[in-house]
Coordinates of N, CA and C and ligand atoms in Angstrom, one line a residue:
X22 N -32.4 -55.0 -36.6 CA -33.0 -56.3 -36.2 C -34.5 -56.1 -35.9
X23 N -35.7 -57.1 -36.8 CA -36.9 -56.2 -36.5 C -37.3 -57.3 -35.0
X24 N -38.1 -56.3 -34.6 CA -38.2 -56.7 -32.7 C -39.1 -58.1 -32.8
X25 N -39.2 -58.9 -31.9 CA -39.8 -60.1 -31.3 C -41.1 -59.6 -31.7
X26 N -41.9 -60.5 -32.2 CA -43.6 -60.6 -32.2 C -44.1 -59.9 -31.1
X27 N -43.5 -60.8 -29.6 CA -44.3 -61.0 -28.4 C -43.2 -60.7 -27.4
X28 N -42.9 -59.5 -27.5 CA -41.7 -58.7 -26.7 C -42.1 -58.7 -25.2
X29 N -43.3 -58.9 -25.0 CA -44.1 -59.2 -24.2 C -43.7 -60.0 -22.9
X30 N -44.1 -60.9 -23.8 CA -44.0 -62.1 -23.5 C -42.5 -62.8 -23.0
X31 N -42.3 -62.4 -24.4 CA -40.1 -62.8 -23.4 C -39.9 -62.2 -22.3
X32 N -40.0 -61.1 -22.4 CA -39.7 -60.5 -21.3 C -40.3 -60.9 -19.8
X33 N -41.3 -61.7 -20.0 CA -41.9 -61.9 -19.3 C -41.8 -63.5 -18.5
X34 N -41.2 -64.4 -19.7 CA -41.1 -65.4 -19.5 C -39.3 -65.4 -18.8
X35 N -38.9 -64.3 -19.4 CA -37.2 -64.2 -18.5 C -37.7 -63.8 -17.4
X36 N -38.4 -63.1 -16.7 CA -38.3 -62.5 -15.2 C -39.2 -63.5 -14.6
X37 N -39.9 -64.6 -15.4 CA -40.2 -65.8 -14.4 C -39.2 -66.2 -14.0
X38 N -38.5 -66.8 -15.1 CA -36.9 -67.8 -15.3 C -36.2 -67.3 -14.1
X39 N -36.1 -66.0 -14.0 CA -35.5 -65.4 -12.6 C -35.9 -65.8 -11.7
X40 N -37.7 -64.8 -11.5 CA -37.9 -65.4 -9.9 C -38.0 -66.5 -9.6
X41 N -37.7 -67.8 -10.9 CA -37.8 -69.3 -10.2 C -36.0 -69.0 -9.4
X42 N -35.1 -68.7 -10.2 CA -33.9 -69.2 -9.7 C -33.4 -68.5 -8.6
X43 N -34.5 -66.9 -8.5 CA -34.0 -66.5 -7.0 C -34.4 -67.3 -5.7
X44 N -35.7 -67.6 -6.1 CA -36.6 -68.6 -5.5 C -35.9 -69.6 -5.1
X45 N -35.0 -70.2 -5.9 CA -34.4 -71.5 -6.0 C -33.1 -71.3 -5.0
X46 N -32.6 -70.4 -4.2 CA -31.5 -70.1 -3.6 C -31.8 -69.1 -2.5
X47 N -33.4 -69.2 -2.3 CA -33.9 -68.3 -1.1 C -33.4 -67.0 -1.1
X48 N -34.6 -66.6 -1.0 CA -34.4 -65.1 -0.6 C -34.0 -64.4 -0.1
X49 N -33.5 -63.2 0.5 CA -32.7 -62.9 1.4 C -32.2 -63.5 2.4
X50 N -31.4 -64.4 2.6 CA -31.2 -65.2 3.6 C -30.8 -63.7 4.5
X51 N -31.7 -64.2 5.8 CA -31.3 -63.6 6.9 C -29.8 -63.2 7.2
X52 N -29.1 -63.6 6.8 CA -27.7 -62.8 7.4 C -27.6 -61.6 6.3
X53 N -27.8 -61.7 5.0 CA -27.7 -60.9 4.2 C -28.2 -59.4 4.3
X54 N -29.5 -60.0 4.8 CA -30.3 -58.9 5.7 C -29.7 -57.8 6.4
X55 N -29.2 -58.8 7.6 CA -29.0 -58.0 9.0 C -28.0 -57.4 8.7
X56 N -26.6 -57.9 7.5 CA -25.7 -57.0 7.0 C -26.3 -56.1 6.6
X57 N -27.1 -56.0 5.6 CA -27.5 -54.8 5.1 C -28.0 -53.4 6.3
X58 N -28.2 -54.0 7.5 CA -29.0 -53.3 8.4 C -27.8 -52.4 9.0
X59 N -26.7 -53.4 9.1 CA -25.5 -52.8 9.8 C -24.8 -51.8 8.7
X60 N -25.0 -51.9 7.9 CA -24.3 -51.3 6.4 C -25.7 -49.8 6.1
X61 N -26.8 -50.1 6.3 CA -27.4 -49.1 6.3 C -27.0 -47.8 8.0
X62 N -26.8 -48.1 8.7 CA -26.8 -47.5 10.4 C -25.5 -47.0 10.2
X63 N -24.6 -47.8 9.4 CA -22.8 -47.6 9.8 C -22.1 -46.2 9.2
X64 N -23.0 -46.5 8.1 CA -22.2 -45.6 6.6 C -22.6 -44.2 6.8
X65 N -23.5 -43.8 7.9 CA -23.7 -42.5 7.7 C -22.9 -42.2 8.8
X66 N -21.8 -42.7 9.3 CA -20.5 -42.4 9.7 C -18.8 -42.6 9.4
X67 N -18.5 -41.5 8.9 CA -17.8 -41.1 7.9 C -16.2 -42.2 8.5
X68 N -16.4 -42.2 10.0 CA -15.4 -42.7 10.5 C -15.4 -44.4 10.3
X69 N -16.3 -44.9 9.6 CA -16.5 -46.4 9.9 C -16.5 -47.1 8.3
X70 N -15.8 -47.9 8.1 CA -16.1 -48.7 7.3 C -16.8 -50.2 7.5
X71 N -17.5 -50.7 6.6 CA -18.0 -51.9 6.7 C -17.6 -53.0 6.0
X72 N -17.0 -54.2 5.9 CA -16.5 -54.8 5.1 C -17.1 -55.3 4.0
X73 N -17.4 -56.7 3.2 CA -18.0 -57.6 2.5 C -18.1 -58.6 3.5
X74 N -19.7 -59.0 3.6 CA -19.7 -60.3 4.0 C -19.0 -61.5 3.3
X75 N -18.2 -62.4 4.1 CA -17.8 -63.0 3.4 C -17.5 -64.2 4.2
X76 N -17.7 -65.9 3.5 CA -17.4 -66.7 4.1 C -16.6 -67.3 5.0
X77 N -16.4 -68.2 6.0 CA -14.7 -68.2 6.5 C -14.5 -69.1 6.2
X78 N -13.5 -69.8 6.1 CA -12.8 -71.0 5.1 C -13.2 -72.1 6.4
X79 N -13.5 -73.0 5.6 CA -14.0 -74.4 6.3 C -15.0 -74.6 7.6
X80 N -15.7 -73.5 7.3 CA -16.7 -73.1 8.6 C -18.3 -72.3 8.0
X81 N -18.9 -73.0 8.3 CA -20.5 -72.7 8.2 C -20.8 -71.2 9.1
X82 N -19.7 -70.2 8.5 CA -19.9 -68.9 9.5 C -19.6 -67.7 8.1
X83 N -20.3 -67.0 8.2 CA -19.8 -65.4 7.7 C -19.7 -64.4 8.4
X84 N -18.6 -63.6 8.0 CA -17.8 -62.9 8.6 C -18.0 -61.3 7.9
X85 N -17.6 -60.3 8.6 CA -17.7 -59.1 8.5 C -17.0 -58.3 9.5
X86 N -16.2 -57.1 8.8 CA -15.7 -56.0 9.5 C -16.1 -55.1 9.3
X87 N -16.1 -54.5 10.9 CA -16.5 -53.1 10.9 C -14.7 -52.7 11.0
X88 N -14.3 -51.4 10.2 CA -12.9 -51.0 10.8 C -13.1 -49.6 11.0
X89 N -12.6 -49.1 12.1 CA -12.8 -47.6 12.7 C -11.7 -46.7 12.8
X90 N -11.8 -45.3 12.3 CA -10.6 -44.8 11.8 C -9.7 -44.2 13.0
X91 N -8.2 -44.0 12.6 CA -6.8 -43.9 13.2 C -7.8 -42.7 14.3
X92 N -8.6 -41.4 13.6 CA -8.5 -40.5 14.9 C -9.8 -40.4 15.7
X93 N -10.3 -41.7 15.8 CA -11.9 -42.0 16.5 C -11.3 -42.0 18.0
X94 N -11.6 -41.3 19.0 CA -11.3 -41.5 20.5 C -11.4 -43.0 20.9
X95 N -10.6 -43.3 22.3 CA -10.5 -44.6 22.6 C -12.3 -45.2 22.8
X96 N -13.0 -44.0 23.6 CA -14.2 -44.7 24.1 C -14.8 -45.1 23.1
X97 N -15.2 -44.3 21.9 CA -15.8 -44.7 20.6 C -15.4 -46.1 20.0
X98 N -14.1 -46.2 20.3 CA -13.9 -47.6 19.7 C -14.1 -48.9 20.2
X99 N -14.1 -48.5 21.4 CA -14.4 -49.5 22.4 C -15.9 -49.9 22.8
X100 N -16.9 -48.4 22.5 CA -18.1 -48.3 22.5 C -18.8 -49.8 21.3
X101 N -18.2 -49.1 19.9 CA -18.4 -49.7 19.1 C -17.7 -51.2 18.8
X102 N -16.9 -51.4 19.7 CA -16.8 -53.5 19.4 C -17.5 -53.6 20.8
X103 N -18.1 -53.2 21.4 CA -19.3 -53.7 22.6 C -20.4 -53.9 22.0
X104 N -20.7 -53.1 21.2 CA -22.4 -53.3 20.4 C -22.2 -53.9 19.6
X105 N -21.0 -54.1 18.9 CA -21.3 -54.1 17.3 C -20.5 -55.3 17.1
X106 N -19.5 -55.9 18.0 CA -18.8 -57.7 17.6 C -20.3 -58.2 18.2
X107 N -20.6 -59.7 17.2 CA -21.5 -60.1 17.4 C -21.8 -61.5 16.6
X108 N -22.4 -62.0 17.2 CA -22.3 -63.8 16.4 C -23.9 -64.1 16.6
X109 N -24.5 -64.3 15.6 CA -25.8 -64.7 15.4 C -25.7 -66.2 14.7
X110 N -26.8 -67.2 15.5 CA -26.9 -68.6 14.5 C -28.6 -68.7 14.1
X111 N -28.4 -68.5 12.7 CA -29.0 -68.4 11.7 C -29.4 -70.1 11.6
X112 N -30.2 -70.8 12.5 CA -30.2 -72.1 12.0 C -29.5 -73.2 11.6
X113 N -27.9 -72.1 12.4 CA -26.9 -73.2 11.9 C -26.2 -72.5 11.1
X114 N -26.5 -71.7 10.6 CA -25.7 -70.7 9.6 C -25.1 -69.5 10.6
X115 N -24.0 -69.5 11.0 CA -23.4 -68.7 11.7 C -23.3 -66.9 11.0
X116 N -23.2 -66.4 11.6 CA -23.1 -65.0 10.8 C -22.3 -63.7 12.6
X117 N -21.2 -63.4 11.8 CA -20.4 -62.6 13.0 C -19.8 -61.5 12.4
X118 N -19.9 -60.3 13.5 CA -19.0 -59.4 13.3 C -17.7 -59.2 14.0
X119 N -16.5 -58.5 13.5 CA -15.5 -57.8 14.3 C -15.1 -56.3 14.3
X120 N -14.5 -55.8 15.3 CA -14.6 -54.2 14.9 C -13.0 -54.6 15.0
X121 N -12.5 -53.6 13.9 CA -11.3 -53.0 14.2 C -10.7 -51.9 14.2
X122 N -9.5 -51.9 15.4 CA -8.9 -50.3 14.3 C -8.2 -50.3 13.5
X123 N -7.7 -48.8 12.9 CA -7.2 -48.9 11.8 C -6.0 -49.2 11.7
X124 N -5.8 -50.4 12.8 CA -4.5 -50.7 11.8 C -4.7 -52.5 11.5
X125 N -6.0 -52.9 11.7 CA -6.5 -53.8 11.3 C -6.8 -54.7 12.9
X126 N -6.4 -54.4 14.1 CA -6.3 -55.3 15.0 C -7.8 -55.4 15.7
X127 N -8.4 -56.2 16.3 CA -9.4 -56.9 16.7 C -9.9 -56.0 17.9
X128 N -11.0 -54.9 18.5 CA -10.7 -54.7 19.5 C -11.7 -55.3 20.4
X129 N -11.4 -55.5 21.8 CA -12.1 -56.3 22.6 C -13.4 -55.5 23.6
X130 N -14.4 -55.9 22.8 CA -15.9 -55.7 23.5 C -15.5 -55.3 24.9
X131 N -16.2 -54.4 25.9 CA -16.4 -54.4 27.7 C -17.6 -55.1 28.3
X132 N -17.3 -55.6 29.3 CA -18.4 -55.7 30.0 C -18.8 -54.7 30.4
X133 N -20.2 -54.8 30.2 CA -21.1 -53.4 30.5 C -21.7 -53.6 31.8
X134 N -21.6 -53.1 33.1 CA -22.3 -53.3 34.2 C -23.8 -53.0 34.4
X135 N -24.5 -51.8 33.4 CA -25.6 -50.8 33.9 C -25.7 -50.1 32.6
X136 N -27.1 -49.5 32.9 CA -27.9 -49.4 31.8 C -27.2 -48.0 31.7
X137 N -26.5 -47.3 32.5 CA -25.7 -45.9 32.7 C -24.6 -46.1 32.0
X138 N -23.7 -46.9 32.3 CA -22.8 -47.1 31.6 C -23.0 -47.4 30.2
X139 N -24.3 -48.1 29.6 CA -24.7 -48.8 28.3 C -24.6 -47.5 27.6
X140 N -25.6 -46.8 27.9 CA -25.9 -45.8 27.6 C -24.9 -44.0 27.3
X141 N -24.3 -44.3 27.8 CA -22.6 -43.2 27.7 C -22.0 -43.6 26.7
X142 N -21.8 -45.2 26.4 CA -20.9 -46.1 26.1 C -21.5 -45.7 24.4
X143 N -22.7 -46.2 24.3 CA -23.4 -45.8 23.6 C -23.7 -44.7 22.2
X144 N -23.6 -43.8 23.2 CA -23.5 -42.2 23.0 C -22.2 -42.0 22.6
X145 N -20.5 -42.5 22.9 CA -19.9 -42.3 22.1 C -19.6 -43.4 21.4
X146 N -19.7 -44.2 21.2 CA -20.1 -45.3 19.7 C -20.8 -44.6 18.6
X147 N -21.7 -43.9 19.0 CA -21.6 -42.9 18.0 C -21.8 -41.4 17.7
X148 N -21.3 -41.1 18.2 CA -20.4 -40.1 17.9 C -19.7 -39.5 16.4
X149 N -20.5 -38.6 15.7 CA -20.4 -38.9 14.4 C -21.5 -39.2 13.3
X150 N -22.0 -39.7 14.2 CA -23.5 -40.8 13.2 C -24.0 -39.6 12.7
X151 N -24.4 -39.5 11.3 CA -25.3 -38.8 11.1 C -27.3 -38.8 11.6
X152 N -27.4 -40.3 12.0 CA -28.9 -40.2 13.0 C -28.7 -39.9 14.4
X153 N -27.6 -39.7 15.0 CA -27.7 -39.4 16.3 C -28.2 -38.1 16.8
X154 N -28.5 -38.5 18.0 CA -28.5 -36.9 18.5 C -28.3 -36.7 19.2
X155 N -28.6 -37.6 20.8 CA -28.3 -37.3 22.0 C -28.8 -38.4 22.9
X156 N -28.1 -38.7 24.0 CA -28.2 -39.3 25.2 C -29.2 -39.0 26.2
X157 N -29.9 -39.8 27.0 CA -31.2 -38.9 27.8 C -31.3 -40.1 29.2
X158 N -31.5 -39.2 30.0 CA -32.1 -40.4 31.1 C -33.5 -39.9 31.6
X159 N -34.5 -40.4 32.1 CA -35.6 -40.3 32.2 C -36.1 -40.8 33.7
X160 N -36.5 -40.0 34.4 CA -36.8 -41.0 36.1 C -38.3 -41.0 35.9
X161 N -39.6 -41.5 35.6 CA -41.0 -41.7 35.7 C -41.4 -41.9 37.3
X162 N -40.7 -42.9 38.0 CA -40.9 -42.4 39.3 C -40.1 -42.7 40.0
X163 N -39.4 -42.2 41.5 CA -38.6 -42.0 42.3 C -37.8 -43.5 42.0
X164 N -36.8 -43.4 41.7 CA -35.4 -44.6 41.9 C -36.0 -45.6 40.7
X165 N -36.6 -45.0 39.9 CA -36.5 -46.0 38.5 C -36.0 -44.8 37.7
X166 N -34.5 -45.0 37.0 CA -34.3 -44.2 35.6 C -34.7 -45.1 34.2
X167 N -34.6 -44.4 33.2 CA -34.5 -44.9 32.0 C -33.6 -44.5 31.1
X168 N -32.6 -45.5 30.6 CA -31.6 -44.5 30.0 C -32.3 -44.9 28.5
X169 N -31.9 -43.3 27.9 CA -32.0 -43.3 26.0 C -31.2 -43.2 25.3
X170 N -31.3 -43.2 24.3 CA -30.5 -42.7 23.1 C -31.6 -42.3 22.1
X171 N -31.2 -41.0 22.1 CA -32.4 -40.2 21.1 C -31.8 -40.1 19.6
X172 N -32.3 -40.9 18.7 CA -31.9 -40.2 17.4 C -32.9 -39.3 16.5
X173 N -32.5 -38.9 15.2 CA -32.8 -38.2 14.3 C -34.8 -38.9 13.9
X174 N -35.6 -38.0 13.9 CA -36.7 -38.6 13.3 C -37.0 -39.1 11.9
X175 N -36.1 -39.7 11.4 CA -35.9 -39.7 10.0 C -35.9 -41.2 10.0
X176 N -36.3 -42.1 8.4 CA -36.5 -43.2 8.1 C -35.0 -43.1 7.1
X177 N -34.4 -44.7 7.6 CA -33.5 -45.3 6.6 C -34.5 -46.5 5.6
X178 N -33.5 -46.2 4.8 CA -34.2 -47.0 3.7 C -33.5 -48.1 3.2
X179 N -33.4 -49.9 3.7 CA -32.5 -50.6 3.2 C -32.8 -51.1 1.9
X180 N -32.0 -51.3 1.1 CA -32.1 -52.0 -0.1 C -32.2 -53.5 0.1
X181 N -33.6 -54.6 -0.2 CA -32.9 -55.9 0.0 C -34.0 -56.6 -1.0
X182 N -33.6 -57.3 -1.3 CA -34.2 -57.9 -2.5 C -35.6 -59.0 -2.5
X183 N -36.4 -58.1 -1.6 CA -37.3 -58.8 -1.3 C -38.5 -58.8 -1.9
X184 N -39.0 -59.9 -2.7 CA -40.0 -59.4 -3.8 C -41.1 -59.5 -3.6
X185 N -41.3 -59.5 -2.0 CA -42.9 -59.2 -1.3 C -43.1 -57.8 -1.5
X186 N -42.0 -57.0 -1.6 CA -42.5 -55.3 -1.3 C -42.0 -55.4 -2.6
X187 N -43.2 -54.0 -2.9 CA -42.8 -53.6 -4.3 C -41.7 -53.2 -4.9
X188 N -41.2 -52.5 -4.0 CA -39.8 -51.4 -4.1 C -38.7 -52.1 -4.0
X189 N -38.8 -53.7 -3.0 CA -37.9 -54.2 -2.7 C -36.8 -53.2 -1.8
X190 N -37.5 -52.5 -0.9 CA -36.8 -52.2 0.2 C -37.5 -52.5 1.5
X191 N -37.0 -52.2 2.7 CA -37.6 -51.7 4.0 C -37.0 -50.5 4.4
X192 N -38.4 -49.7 5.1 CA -38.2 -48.4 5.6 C -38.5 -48.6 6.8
X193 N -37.5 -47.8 7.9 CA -37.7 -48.3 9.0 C -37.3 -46.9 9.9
X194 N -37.4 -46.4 11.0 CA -37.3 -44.9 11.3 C -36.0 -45.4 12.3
X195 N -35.2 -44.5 12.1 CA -33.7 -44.7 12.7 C -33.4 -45.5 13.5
X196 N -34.6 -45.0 14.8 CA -34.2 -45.2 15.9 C -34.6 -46.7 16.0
X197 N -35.3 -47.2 15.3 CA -35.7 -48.6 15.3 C -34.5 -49.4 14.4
X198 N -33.4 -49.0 13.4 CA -32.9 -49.5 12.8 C -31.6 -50.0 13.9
X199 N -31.0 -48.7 14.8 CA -30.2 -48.4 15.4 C -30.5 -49.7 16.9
X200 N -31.7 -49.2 17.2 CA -32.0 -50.5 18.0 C -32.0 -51.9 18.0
X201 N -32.0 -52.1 16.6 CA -31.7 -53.6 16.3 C -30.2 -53.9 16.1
X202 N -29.3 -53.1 15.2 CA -27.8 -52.9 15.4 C -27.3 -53.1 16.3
X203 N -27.5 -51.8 17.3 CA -26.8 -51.9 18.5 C -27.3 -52.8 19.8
X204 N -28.6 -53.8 19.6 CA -29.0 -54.2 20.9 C -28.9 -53.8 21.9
X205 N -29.5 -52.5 21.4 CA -29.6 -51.0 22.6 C -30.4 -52.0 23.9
X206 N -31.5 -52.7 23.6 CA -32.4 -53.5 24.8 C -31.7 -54.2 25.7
X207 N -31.0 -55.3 24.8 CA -30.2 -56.1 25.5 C -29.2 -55.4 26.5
X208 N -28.5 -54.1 26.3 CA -28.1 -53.6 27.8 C -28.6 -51.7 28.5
X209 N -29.9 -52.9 28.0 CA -30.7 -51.7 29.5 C -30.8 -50.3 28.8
X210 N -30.9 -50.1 27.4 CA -31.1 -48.8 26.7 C -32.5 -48.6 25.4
X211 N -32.7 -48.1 25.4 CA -33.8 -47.3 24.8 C -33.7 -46.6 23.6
X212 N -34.3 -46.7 22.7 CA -33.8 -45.8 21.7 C -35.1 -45.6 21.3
X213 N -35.1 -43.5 20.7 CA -36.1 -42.9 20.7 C -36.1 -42.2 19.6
X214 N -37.0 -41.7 18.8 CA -36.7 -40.1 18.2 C -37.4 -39.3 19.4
X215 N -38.0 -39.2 20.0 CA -38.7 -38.1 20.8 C -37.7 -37.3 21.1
X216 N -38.4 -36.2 21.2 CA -37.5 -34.9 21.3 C -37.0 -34.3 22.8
X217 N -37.8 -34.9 24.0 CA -37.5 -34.4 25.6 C -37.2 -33.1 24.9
X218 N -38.3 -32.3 24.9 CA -38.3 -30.9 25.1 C -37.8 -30.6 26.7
X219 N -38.7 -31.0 27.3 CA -38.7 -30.8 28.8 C -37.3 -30.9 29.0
X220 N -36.8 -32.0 28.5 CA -35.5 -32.2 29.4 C -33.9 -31.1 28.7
X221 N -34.6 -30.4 28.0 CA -33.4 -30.1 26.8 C -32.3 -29.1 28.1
X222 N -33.4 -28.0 28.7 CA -32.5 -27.5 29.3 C -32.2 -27.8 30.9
X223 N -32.0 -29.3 30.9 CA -31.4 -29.7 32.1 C -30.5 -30.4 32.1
X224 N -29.1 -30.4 32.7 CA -27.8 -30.8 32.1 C -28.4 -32.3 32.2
X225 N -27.8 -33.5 31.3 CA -27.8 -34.9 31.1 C -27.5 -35.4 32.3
X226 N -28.7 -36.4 32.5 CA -28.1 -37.2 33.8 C -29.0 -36.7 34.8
X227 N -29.7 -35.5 34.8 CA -30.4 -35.3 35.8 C -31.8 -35.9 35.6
X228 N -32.8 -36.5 36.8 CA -34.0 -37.1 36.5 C -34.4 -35.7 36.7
X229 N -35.6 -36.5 35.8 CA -36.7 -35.6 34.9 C -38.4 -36.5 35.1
X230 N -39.1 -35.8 35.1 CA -40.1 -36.6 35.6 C -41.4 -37.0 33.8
X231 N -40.4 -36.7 32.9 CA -41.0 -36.6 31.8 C -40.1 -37.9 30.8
X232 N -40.8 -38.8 30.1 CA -40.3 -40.0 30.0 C -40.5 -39.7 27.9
Ligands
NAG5 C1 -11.4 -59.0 8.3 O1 -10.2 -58.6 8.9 C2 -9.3 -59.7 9.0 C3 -8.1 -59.2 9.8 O2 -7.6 -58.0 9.3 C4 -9.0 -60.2 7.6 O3 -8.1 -61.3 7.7 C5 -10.2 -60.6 6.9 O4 -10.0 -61.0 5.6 C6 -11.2 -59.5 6.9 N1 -12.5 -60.0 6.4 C7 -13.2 -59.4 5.5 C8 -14.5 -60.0 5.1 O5 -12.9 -58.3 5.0
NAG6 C1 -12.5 -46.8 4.3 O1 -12.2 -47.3 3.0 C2 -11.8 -46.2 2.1 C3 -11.6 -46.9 0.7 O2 -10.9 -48.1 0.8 C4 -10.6 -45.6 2.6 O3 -10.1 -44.6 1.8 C5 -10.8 -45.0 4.0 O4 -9.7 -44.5 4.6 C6 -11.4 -46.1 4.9 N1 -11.8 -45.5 6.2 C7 -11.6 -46.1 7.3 C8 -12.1 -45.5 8.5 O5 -11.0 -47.2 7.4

């Protein structure tokens, strides 16, 4: 078949034709996103699966599971439907998670009293992660602590079809990805790559005057 005159040119005129119709159905709609964010944080633990976002019948909501495997400890699982069930409204567009175990049942979030508790809770939620590292508390000055969660200094890379960036990804450094996931802020936790040298050889839990 001899090739198009203006090979060019088609080609060129089909990848308009596109970005009008991705255009035409918005761009990453923000839930699409934030799944990806959870789908980026989740997967580098072997123990977790993430589901398909997917519609719920007769309701302006999408839905997603997290499901956590048969030999994940009680706290881990419990850890993980406290951070990780979640209902965000998108303008009206609902978007929620569920965690389950494996044998599909729903498990029920805790109330978290303290930023101590958040932060334990935390620490075994993940348990496993390949960005995690460790738990830290921090006293700056007498009867203020700070609790952390230290991860890995390393950037995830989400895939999302955003045709501002060239690459059509975001790169984001763990502990910032992990932060938004887990709404480490919202109970009283911290998340860091820093390394607390200082603190390495003091058992966990003890203040440290180094933040
Ligand atoms: C989530 O799990 C529930 C209960 O097992 C199931 O009915 C539903 O289809 C699942 N949703 C997705 C998106 O996989
Ligand atoms: C995740 O899904 C895969 C493929 O369906 C399955 O083999 C694996 O056991 C699942 N793991 C968990 C933790 O549910």
């Amino acid at each position: 078949m001899p090739c198009p005159a203006r090979p060019g040119l088609l080609a060129c005129a089909l990848l308009l034709a596109c970005l009008a119709s991705v255009k035409a159905q918005g761009l990453s709609p923000p839930w699409w996103v934030t799944w990806d964010f959870f789908q980026a944080a989740l997967r580098s633990d072997r123990c977790l699966n993430v589901s398909e976002l997917a519609p719920l019948p007769r309701k302006t909501e999408f839905r997603f599971n997290i499901t956590v495997c048969a030999d994940a400890p009680e706290d881990k699982l419990v850890g993980l439907a406290t951070f990780l069930t979640v209902r965000y409204d998108f303008g009206g567009q609902l978007f929620s998670s569920k965690v389950l175990d494996s044998r599909g049942k729903a498990v029920r979030p805790m109330m978290v009293k303290d930023g101590e508790q958040a932060m334990k809770l935390a620490g075994a939620a993940l348990q496993g992660n390949h960005y995690f590292e460790r738990t830290a508390v921090s006293s700056p000055l007498p009867c203020i602590d700070f609790y952390w969660v230290i991860f890995k200094p390393e950037i995830a890379q989400i895939w999302i079809d955003n045709l501002a960036d060239l690459y059509g990804n975001i790169n984001l450094l763990a502990a910032d990805l992990f932060a938004r996931v887990f709404r480490l802020e919202q109970f009283g936790v911290r998340a860091t790559t820093l390394k607390f040298k200082d603190m390495a050889s003091q058992p966990e839990g003890q203040p440290s005057a180094y933040v």
